[in-house]
Coordinates of C-alpha atoms in Angstrom, one line a residue:
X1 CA 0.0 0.0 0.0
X2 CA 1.1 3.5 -0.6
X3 CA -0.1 6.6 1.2
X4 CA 0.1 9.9 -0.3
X5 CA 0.2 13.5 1.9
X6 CA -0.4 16.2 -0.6
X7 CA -0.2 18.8 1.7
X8 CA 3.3 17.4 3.3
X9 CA 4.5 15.4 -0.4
X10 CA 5.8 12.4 2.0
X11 CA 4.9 9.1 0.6
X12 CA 5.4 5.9 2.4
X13 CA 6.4 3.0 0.1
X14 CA 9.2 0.6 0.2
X15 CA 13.0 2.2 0.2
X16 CA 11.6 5.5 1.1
X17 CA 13.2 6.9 3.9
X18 CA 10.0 7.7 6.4
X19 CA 9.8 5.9 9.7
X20 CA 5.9 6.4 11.5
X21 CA 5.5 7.4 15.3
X22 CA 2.2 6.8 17.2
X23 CA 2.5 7.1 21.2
X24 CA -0.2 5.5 21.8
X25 CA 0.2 2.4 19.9
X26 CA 0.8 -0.8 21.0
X27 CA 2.0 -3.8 18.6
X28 CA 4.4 -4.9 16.8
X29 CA 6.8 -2.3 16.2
X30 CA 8.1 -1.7 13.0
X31 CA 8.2 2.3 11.9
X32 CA 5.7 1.6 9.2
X33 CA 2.0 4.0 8.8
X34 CA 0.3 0.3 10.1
X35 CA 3.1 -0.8 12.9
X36 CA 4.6 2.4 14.3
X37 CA 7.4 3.1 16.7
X38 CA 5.4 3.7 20.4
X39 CA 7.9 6.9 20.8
X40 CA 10.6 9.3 19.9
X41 CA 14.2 8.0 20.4
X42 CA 13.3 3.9 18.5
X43 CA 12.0 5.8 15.5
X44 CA 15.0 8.9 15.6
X45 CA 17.5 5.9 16.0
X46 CA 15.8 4.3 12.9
X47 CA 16.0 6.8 10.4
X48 CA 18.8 7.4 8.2
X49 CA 20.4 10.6 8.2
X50 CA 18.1 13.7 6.8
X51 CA 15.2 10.9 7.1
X52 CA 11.9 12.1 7.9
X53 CA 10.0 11.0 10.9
X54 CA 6.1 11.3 10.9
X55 CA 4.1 11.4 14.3
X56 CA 0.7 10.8 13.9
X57 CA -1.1 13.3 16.5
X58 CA -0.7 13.0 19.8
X59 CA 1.5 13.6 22.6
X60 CA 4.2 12.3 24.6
X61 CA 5.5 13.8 28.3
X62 CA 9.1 12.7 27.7
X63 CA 11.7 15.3 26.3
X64 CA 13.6 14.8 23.9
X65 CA 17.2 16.0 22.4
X66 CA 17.8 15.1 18.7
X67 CA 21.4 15.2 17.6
X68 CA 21.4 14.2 14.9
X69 CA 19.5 15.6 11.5
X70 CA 16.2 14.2 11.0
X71 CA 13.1 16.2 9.6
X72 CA 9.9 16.0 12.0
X73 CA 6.0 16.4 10.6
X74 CA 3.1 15.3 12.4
X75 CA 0.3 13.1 10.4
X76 CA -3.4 14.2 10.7
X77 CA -3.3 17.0 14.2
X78 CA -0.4 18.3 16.7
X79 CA 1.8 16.3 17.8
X80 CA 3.0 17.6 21.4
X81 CA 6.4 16.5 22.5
X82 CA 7.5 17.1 26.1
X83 CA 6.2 19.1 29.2

């Protein structure tokens, strides 16, 4: 399956480099729109350099510091990250 975001031009599709964040999922983990990382740091350490890393909208309490470049959009709402 491929998923299209007009408004953000990310697709997710096989050798793409997008890994998918949901805090409140639970499941098999595997950084895909279906099987998400369940926070931050998995999906960060997942993606290759200048990677993009889409959190579907929600929130997590726990901060965060990113090191290393990654680009960051949220899927369908906010996506809240720390205090």
């Amino acid at each position: 399956a491929t998923l299209i975001n007009l408004r953000s031009a990310w697709i997710e599709a096989p050798g793409l480099n997008v890994t998918w964040v949901q805090f409140s999922y639970s499941g098999q983990e595997l950084g895909t729109y279906s099987r998400p990382f369940d926070d931050l740091p998995t999906a960060i350490a997942a993606t290759a350099s200048n990677g993009l890393v889409v959190i579907k909208a929600g929130s997590s309490p726990a901060p965060i510091t990113i090191s290393v470049p990654r680009r960051l959009d949220s899927f369908r709402g906010t996506a809240r990250i720390g205090g």
